[in-house]
Amino acid sequence: MNKEKRIEILTRLRDNNPQPTTELLFDSPFELLISVLLSAQATDVSVNKATRPLYAVANTPQAILDLGVDGVKSYIKTIGLFNTKAENVIKTCRMLVELHNSEVPEDRAALEALPGVGRKTANVVLNTAFGWPTIAVDTHIFRVCNRTKFAPGKNVDEVEQKLLRVVPAEFKVDCHHWFILHGRYTCIARKPRCGSCIIEDLCEFSEKVYPED
Ligand code: SF4
């Protein structure tokens, strides 16, 4: 895909949604960190359902630490992999209290050192809580970038590196959210909605799906 098409795609996505953000509900970098950690292989809706009551009683590292693993589990048991996630939440809170003065560090290495926090979660937190021009690549972004040929790659790391190279600076901060939302609601996995896609004429996918198909 050439540069002009990429810029046109980003411009249309921006015109359609000038201030995109995550669908996870959060009121602080700490809440965002915990919600992203919980969202692995779970929908944002299911995470929000669990975290609203949790954050109402505990929304600081120390308060969640005081709940203990079983206390956390009681709030998140509707989310997949909740046993492991509860352990990681507690370990992460302990590290935040002991090493980071109960603050979420604005530092990639420090974030990735937290249990349950990988490159994708660190990218989301740096981007969404702190405004860094990072581009976290999840399953939706991976699919959209490969189908459209915007930034093809064999794995999420390749796609991320390509995006960082080809997305102009003015679009970098919001690119992650535009592509996630596009993948979640239009370029969906099983049957993309090409007939109502605002970048259909620019997309280079060879197997587009239209309503009559
Ligand atoms: S035209 Fe279809 S395949 Fe291409 S981005 Fe739109 S929904 Fe996805």
PDB file of C-alpha atoms and ligand atoms in Angstrom:
ATOM      1  CA  MET A   1       0.000   0.000   0.000  1.00  0.00           C
ATOM      2  CA  ASN A   2       1.345   3.442  -0.858  1.00  0.00           C
ATOM      3  CA  LYS A   3       1.767   6.424   1.425  1.00  0.00           C
ATOM      4  CA  GLU A   4      -1.084   8.462  -0.071  1.00  0.00           C
ATOM      5  CA  LYS A   5      -3.589   5.670   0.569  1.00  0.00           C
ATOM      6  CA  ARG A   6      -2.379   5.241   4.135  1.00  0.00           C
ATOM      7  CA  ILE A   7      -2.800   8.933   4.838  1.00  0.00           C
ATOM      8  CA  GLU A   8      -6.279   8.910   3.279  1.00  0.00           C
ATOM      9  CA  ILE A   9      -7.273   5.922   5.447  1.00  0.00           C
ATOM     10  CA  LEU A  10      -6.034   7.615   8.614  1.00  0.00           C
ATOM     11  CA  THR A  11      -7.702  10.883   7.641  1.00  0.00           C
ATOM     12  CA  ARG A  12     -11.054   9.170   7.119  1.00  0.00           C
ATOM     13  CA  LEU A  13     -10.788   7.268  10.394  1.00  0.00           C
ATOM     14  CA  ARG A  14      -9.936  10.523  12.159  1.00  0.00           C
ATOM     15  CA  ASP A  15     -12.773  12.465  10.510  1.00  0.00           C
ATOM     16  CA  ASN A  16     -15.146   9.710  11.554  1.00  0.00           C
ATOM     17  CA  ASN A  17     -13.921   9.688  15.172  1.00  0.00           C
ATOM     18  CA  PRO A  18     -11.751  12.710  16.052  1.00  0.00           C
ATOM     19  CA  GLN A  19     -11.159  11.736  19.688  1.00  0.00           C
ATOM     20  CA  PRO A  20     -11.068   7.969  19.945  1.00  0.00           C
ATOM     21  CA  THR A  21     -10.390   6.244  23.231  1.00  0.00           C
ATOM     22  CA  THR A  22     -10.573   2.862  24.861  1.00  0.00           C
ATOM     23  CA  GLU A  23     -13.930   1.311  25.696  1.00  0.00           C
ATOM     24  CA  LEU A  24     -12.524   0.250  29.051  1.00  0.00           C
ATOM     25  CA  LEU A  25     -13.870   2.469  31.824  1.00  0.00           C
ATOM     26  CA  PHE A  26     -11.189   4.009  34.041  1.00  0.00           C
ATOM     27  CA  ASP A  27     -10.581   7.102  36.146  1.00  0.00           C
ATOM     28  CA  SER A  28      -6.829   6.881  36.707  1.00  0.00           C
ATOM     29  CA  PRO A  29      -3.699   5.331  35.172  1.00  0.00           C
ATOM     30  CA  PHE A  30      -3.894   2.674  37.899  1.00  0.00           C
ATOM     31  CA  GLU A  31      -7.462   1.696  37.014  1.00  0.00           C
ATOM     32  CA  LEU A  32      -6.498   1.576  33.331  1.00  0.00           C
ATOM     33  CA  LEU A  33      -3.501  -0.640  34.073  1.00  0.00           C
ATOM     34  CA  ILE A  34      -5.601  -3.129  36.042  1.00  0.00           C
ATOM     35  CA  SER A  35      -8.388  -3.104  33.445  1.00  0.00           C
ATOM     36  CA  VAL A  36      -5.987  -3.751  30.567  1.00  0.00           C
ATOM     37  CA  LEU A  37      -4.350  -6.535  32.560  1.00  0.00           C
ATOM     38  CA  LEU A  38      -7.781  -8.100  33.073  1.00  0.00           C
ATOM     39  CA  SER A  39      -8.813  -7.674  29.444  1.00  0.00           C
ATOM     40  CA  ALA A  40      -6.556 -10.374  27.964  1.00  0.00           C
ATOM     41  CA  GLN A  41      -8.875 -12.772  26.137  1.00  0.00           C
ATOM     42  CA  ALA A  42     -11.924 -10.999  27.556  1.00  0.00           C
ATOM     43  CA  THR A  43     -14.215  -8.313  26.174  1.00  0.00           C
ATOM     44  CA  ASP A  44     -14.048  -4.732  27.411  1.00  0.00           C
ATOM     45  CA  VAL A  45     -17.730  -5.000  28.376  1.00  0.00           C
ATOM     46  CA  SER A  46     -17.074  -7.980  30.658  1.00  0.00           C
ATOM     47  CA  VAL A  47     -14.075  -6.224  32.227  1.00  0.00           C
ATOM     48  CA  ASN A  48     -16.095  -3.054  32.876  1.00  0.00           C
ATOM     49  CA  LYS A  49     -18.847  -5.091  34.522  1.00  0.00           C
ATOM     50  CA  ALA A  50     -16.329  -6.527  36.966  1.00  0.00           C
ATOM     51  CA  THR A  51     -14.217  -3.447  37.593  1.00  0.00           C
ATOM     52  CA  ARG A  52     -16.991  -0.938  38.331  1.00  0.00           C
ATOM     53  CA  PRO A  53     -17.853  -2.615  41.653  1.00  0.00           C
ATOM     54  CA  LEU A  54     -14.189  -3.455  42.315  1.00  0.00           C
ATOM     55  CA  TYR A  55     -12.958   0.135  41.851  1.00  0.00           C
ATOM     56  CA  ALA A  56     -15.857   1.421  43.941  1.00  0.00           C
ATOM     57  CA  VAL A  57     -14.312  -0.337  46.948  1.00  0.00           C
ATOM     58  CA  ALA A  58     -10.651  -0.465  45.953  1.00  0.00           C
ATOM     59  CA  ASN A  59      -8.948   1.713  43.327  1.00  0.00           C
ATOM     60  CA  THR A  60      -5.421   2.072  44.685  1.00  0.00           C
ATOM     61  CA  PRO A  61      -2.609  -0.503  44.814  1.00  0.00           C
ATOM     62  CA  GLN A  62      -2.770  -0.682  48.613  1.00  0.00           C
ATOM     63  CA  ALA A  63      -6.562  -1.039  48.714  1.00  0.00           C
ATOM     64  CA  ILE A  64      -6.490  -3.907  46.215  1.00  0.00           C
ATOM     65  CA  LEU A  65      -3.570  -5.477  48.063  1.00  0.00           C
ATOM     66  CA  ASP A  66      -5.697  -5.371  51.216  1.00  0.00           C
ATOM     67  CA  LEU A  67      -8.459  -7.329  49.439  1.00  0.00           C
ATOM     68  CA  GLY A  68      -6.067 -10.226  48.892  1.00  0.00           C
ATOM     69  CA  VAL A  69      -6.172 -12.751  46.052  1.00  0.00           C
ATOM     70  CA  ASP A  70      -9.493 -14.249  47.132  1.00  0.00           C
ATOM     71  CA  GLY A  71     -11.051 -10.818  47.559  1.00  0.00           C
ATOM     72  CA  VAL A  72     -10.006  -9.825  44.035  1.00  0.00           C
ATOM     73  CA  LYS A  73     -11.266 -13.135  42.659  1.00  0.00           C
ATOM     74  CA  SER A  74     -14.699 -12.500  44.086  1.00  0.00           C
ATOM     75  CA  TYR A  75     -14.987  -9.411  41.854  1.00  0.00           C
ATOM     76  CA  ILE A  76     -13.454 -10.790  38.668  1.00  0.00           C
ATOM     77  CA  LYS A  77     -14.701 -14.373  38.586  1.00  0.00           C
ATOM     78  CA  THR A  78     -16.858 -13.677  35.526  1.00  0.00           C
ATOM     79  CA  ILE A  79     -13.727 -12.881  33.483  1.00  0.00           C
ATOM     80  CA  GLY A  80     -11.740 -15.611  31.711  1.00  0.00           C
ATOM     81  CA  LEU A  81      -8.485 -16.744  33.342  1.00  0.00           C
ATOM     82  CA  PHE A  82      -9.539 -15.013  36.561  1.00  0.00           C
ATOM     83  CA  ASN A  83      -7.412 -17.176  38.862  1.00  0.00           C
ATOM     84  CA  THR A  84      -4.142 -16.226  37.179  1.00  0.00           C
ATOM     85  CA  LYS A  85      -5.280 -12.648  36.673  1.00  0.00           C
ATOM     86  CA  ALA A  86      -6.119 -12.243  40.384  1.00  0.00           C
ATOM     87  CA  GLU A  87      -2.640 -13.481  41.319  1.00  0.00           C
ATOM     88  CA  ASN A  88      -1.051 -11.071  38.839  1.00  0.00           C
ATOM     89  CA  VAL A  89      -3.148  -8.138  40.026  1.00  0.00           C
ATOM     90  CA  ILE A  90      -2.016  -8.704  43.611  1.00  0.00           C
ATOM     91  CA  LYS A  91       1.646  -9.131  42.622  1.00  0.00           C
ATOM     92  CA  THR A  92       1.485  -6.029  40.443  1.00  0.00           C
ATOM     93  CA  CYS A  93      -0.078  -3.988  43.262  1.00  0.00           C
ATOM     94  CA  ARG A  94       2.631  -5.156  45.649  1.00  0.00           C
ATOM     95  CA  MET A  95       5.350  -4.030  43.235  1.00  0.00           C
ATOM     96  CA  LEU A  96       3.647  -0.677  42.695  1.00  0.00           C
ATOM     97  CA  VAL A  97       3.533  -0.103  46.460  1.00  0.00           C
ATOM     98  CA  GLU A  98       7.057  -1.322  47.161  1.00  0.00           C
ATOM     99  CA  LEU A  99       8.915   0.003  44.116  1.00  0.00           C
ATOM    100  CA  HIS A 100       6.915   2.855  42.627  1.00  0.00           C
ATOM    101  CA  ASN A 101       5.409   4.770  45.517  1.00  0.00           C
ATOM    102  CA  SER A 102       1.962   3.378  44.587  1.00  0.00           C
ATOM    103  CA  GLU A 103       2.096   5.136  41.196  1.00  0.00           C
ATOM    104  CA  VAL A 104       1.938   3.621  37.711  1.00  0.00           C
ATOM    105  CA  PRO A 105       5.419   4.184  36.255  1.00  0.00           C
ATOM    106  CA  GLU A 106       5.568   6.118  32.980  1.00  0.00           C
ATOM    107  CA  ASP A 107       8.348   3.845  31.809  1.00  0.00           C
ATOM    108  CA  ARG A 108       8.190   0.914  29.429  1.00  0.00           C
ATOM    109  CA  ALA A 109      10.733  -1.330  31.169  1.00  0.00           C
ATOM    110  CA  ALA A 110       9.182  -0.747  34.598  1.00  0.00           C
ATOM    111  CA  LEU A 111       5.700  -1.503  33.245  1.00  0.00           C
ATOM    112  CA  GLU A 112       6.802  -4.668  31.453  1.00  0.00           C
ATOM    113  CA  ALA A 113       8.435  -5.874  34.691  1.00  0.00           C
ATOM    114  CA  LEU A 114       5.002  -5.997  36.373  1.00  0.00           C
ATOM    115  CA  PRO A 115       3.431  -9.488  36.555  1.00  0.00           C
ATOM    116  CA  GLY A 116       0.849 -10.014  33.826  1.00  0.00           C
ATOM    117  CA  VAL A 117       1.958  -6.893  31.944  1.00  0.00           C
ATOM    118  CA  GLY A 118       3.471  -7.563  28.510  1.00  0.00           C
ATOM    119  CA  ARG A 119       4.432  -5.285  25.670  1.00  0.00           C
ATOM    120  CA  LYS A 120       0.837  -4.811  24.518  1.00  0.00           C
ATOM    121  CA  THR A 121      -0.440  -3.761  27.951  1.00  0.00           C
ATOM    122  CA  ALA A 122       2.532  -1.440  28.448  1.00  0.00           C
ATOM    123  CA  ASN A 123       1.842   0.139  25.055  1.00  0.00           C
ATOM    124  CA  VAL A 124      -1.828   0.687  25.881  1.00  0.00           C
ATOM    125  CA  VAL A 125      -1.034   2.287  29.243  1.00  0.00           C
ATOM    126  CA  LEU A 126       1.723   4.513  27.824  1.00  0.00           C
ATOM    127  CA  ASN A 127      -0.583   5.561  24.990  1.00  0.00           C
ATOM    128  CA  THR A 128      -3.913   5.952  26.730  1.00  0.00           C
ATOM    129  CA  ALA A 129      -2.864   7.114  30.208  1.00  0.00           C
ATOM    130  CA  PHE A 130       0.206   9.127  29.263  1.00  0.00           C
ATOM    131  CA  GLY A 131      -0.329  10.113  25.613  1.00  0.00           C
ATOM    132  CA  TRP A 132       2.750   8.389  24.195  1.00  0.00           C
ATOM    133  CA  PRO A 133       2.676   7.682  20.423  1.00  0.00           C
ATOM    134  CA  THR A 134       2.881   3.919  21.001  1.00  0.00           C
ATOM    135  CA  ILE A 135       0.805   1.520  18.909  1.00  0.00           C
ATOM    136  CA  ALA A 136      -0.274  -1.618  20.749  1.00  0.00           C
ATOM    137  CA  VAL A 137      -1.163  -4.366  18.294  1.00  0.00           C
ATOM    138  CA  ASP A 138      -3.930  -6.707  19.387  1.00  0.00           C
ATOM    139  CA  THR A 139      -5.850  -9.293  17.382  1.00  0.00           C
ATOM    140  CA  HIS A 140      -8.109  -6.627  15.795  1.00  0.00           C
ATOM    141  CA  ILE A 141      -5.266  -4.371  14.686  1.00  0.00           C
ATOM    142  CA  PHE A 142      -3.283  -7.354  13.423  1.00  0.00           C
ATOM    143  CA  ARG A 143      -6.237  -8.452  11.276  1.00  0.00           C
ATOM    144  CA  VAL A 144      -7.071  -5.001   9.901  1.00  0.00           C
ATOM    145  CA  CYS A 145      -3.446  -4.181   9.060  1.00  0.00           C
ATOM    146  CA  ASN A 146      -2.976  -7.467   7.222  1.00  0.00           C
ATOM    147  CA  ARG A 147      -6.293  -7.486   5.370  1.00  0.00           C
ATOM    148  CA  THR A 148      -6.069  -3.917   4.158  1.00  0.00           C
ATOM    149  CA  LYS A 149      -2.294  -4.277   3.496  1.00  0.00           C
ATOM    150  CA  PHE A 150      -1.848  -1.077   5.518  1.00  0.00           C
ATOM    151  CA  ALA A 151       0.954  -2.709   7.550  1.00  0.00           C
ATOM    152  CA  PRO A 152       1.210  -6.416   6.831  1.00  0.00           C
ATOM    153  CA  GLY A 153       3.267  -8.659   9.101  1.00  0.00           C
ATOM    154  CA  LYS A 154       3.573 -12.274  10.187  1.00  0.00           C
ATOM    155  CA  ASN A 155       3.156 -11.494  13.891  1.00  0.00           C
ATOM    156  CA  VAL A 156       2.093  -8.629  16.151  1.00  0.00           C
ATOM    157  CA  ASP A 157       5.659  -7.395  16.619  1.00  0.00           C
ATOM    158  CA  GLU A 158       6.211  -7.101  12.876  1.00  0.00           C
ATOM    159  CA  VAL A 159       2.947  -5.204  12.453  1.00  0.00           C
ATOM    160  CA  GLU A 160       3.806  -2.875  15.347  1.00  0.00           C
ATOM    161  CA  GLN A 161       7.241  -2.069  13.909  1.00  0.00           C
ATOM    162  CA  LYS A 162       5.747  -1.450  10.476  1.00  0.00           C
ATOM    163  CA  LEU A 163       3.039   0.816  11.898  1.00  0.00           C
ATOM    164  CA  LEU A 164       5.630   2.809  13.817  1.00  0.00           C
ATOM    165  CA  ARG A 165       7.512   3.321  10.535  1.00  0.00           C
ATOM    166  CA  VAL A 166       4.604   4.193   8.237  1.00  0.00           C
ATOM    167  CA  VAL A 167       2.107   6.113  10.414  1.00  0.00           C
ATOM    168  CA  PRO A 168       2.864   9.862  10.264  1.00  0.00           C
ATOM    169  CA  ALA A 169       3.441  11.556  13.627  1.00  0.00           C
ATOM    170  CA  GLU A 170       0.144  13.465  13.584  1.00  0.00           C
ATOM    171  CA  PHE A 171      -1.829  10.184  13.593  1.00  0.00           C
ATOM    172  CA  LYS A 172       0.350   8.082  15.888  1.00  0.00           C
ATOM    173  CA  VAL A 173      -1.308   8.687  19.259  1.00  0.00           C
ATOM    174  CA  ASP A 174      -4.802   7.745  18.055  1.00  0.00           C
ATOM    175  CA  CYS A 175      -3.974   5.112  15.453  1.00  0.00           C
ATOM    176  CA  HIS A 176      -4.261   2.261  17.979  1.00  0.00           C
ATOM    177  CA  HIS A 177      -7.844   3.116  18.890  1.00  0.00           C
ATOM    178  CA  TRP A 178      -9.010   3.780  15.323  1.00  0.00           C
ATOM    179  CA  PHE A 179      -7.805   0.394  14.133  1.00  0.00           C
ATOM    180  CA  ILE A 180      -9.153  -1.473  17.180  1.00  0.00           C
ATOM    181  CA  LEU A 181     -12.602   0.063  16.749  1.00  0.00           C
ATOM    182  CA  HIS A 182     -12.522  -0.548  13.004  1.00  0.00           C
ATOM    183  CA  GLY A 183     -11.653  -4.204  13.616  1.00  0.00           C
ATOM    184  CA  ARG A 184     -14.180  -4.624  16.387  1.00  0.00           C
ATOM    185  CA  TYR A 185     -17.184  -3.162  14.594  1.00  0.00           C
ATOM    186  CA  THR A 186     -16.536  -3.152  10.823  1.00  0.00           C
ATOM    187  CA  CYS A 187     -13.621  -5.321   9.753  1.00  0.00           C
ATOM    188  CA  ILE A 188     -14.806  -8.111  12.015  1.00  0.00           C
ATOM    189  CA  ALA A 189     -13.046 -11.469  12.020  1.00  0.00           C
ATOM    190  CA  ARG A 190     -15.601 -13.828  10.558  1.00  0.00           C
ATOM    191  CA  LYS A 191     -17.422 -11.681   8.033  1.00  0.00           C
ATOM    192  CA  PRO A 192     -16.085  -8.157   7.458  1.00  0.00           C
ATOM    193  CA  ARG A 193     -18.740  -5.522   6.766  1.00  0.00           C
ATOM    194  CA  CYS A 194     -17.143  -4.272   3.557  1.00  0.00           C
ATOM    195  CA  GLY A 195     -20.444  -2.876   2.280  1.00  0.00           C
ATOM    196  CA  SER A 196     -20.533  -0.270   5.056  1.00  0.00           C
ATOM    197  CA  CYS A 197     -16.787   0.252   5.458  1.00  0.00           C
ATOM    198  CA  ILE A 198     -15.598   3.857   5.141  1.00  0.00           C
ATOM    199  CA  ILE A 199     -12.231   2.779   3.701  1.00  0.00           C
ATOM    200  CA  GLU A 200     -13.566   0.115   1.339  1.00  0.00           C
ATOM    201  CA  ASP A 201     -12.232   1.816  -1.802  1.00  0.00           C
ATOM    202  CA  LEU A 202      -8.758   2.082  -0.264  1.00  0.00           C
ATOM    203  CA  CYS A 203      -8.551  -1.374   1.310  1.00  0.00           C
ATOM    204  CA  GLU A 204      -6.530  -3.936  -0.658  1.00  0.00           C
ATOM    205  CA  PHE A 205      -8.151  -7.089   0.783  1.00  0.00           C
ATOM    206  CA  SER A 206      -8.864  -9.512  -2.065  1.00  0.00           C
ATOM    207  CA  GLU A 207     -11.799 -11.298  -0.395  1.00  0.00           C
ATOM    208  CA  LYS A 208     -14.130  -8.457   0.550  1.00  0.00           C
ATOM    209  CA  VAL A 209     -17.576  -9.452   1.803  1.00  0.00           C
ATOM    210  CA  TYR A 210     -20.730  -7.578   0.820  1.00  0.00           C
ATOM    211  CA  PRO A 211     -24.276  -7.951   2.195  1.00  0.00           C
ATOM    212  CA  GLU A 212     -25.466 -10.120  -0.657  1.00  0.00           C
ATOM    213  CA  ASP A 213     -22.563 -12.599  -0.252  1.00  0.00           C
TER     214      ASP A 213
HETATM  215  S1  SF4 B   1     -13.208  -3.200   3.015  1.00  0.00           S
HETATM  216 FE1  SF4 B   1     -13.703  -5.010   4.240  1.00  0.00          FE
HETATM  217  S2  SF4 B   1     -11.752  -6.037   4.551  1.00  0.00           S
HETATM  218 FE2  SF4 B   1     -11.311  -3.935   3.942  1.00  0.00          FE
HETATM  219  S3  SF4 B   1     -11.109  -2.794   5.845  1.00  0.00           S
HETATM  220 FE3  SF4 B   1     -13.202  -2.585   5.171  1.00  0.00          FE
HETATM  221  S4  SF4 B   1     -14.294  -4.218   6.236  1.00  0.00           S
HETATM  222 FE4  SF4 B   1     -12.104  -4.720   6.321  1.00  0.00          FE
END
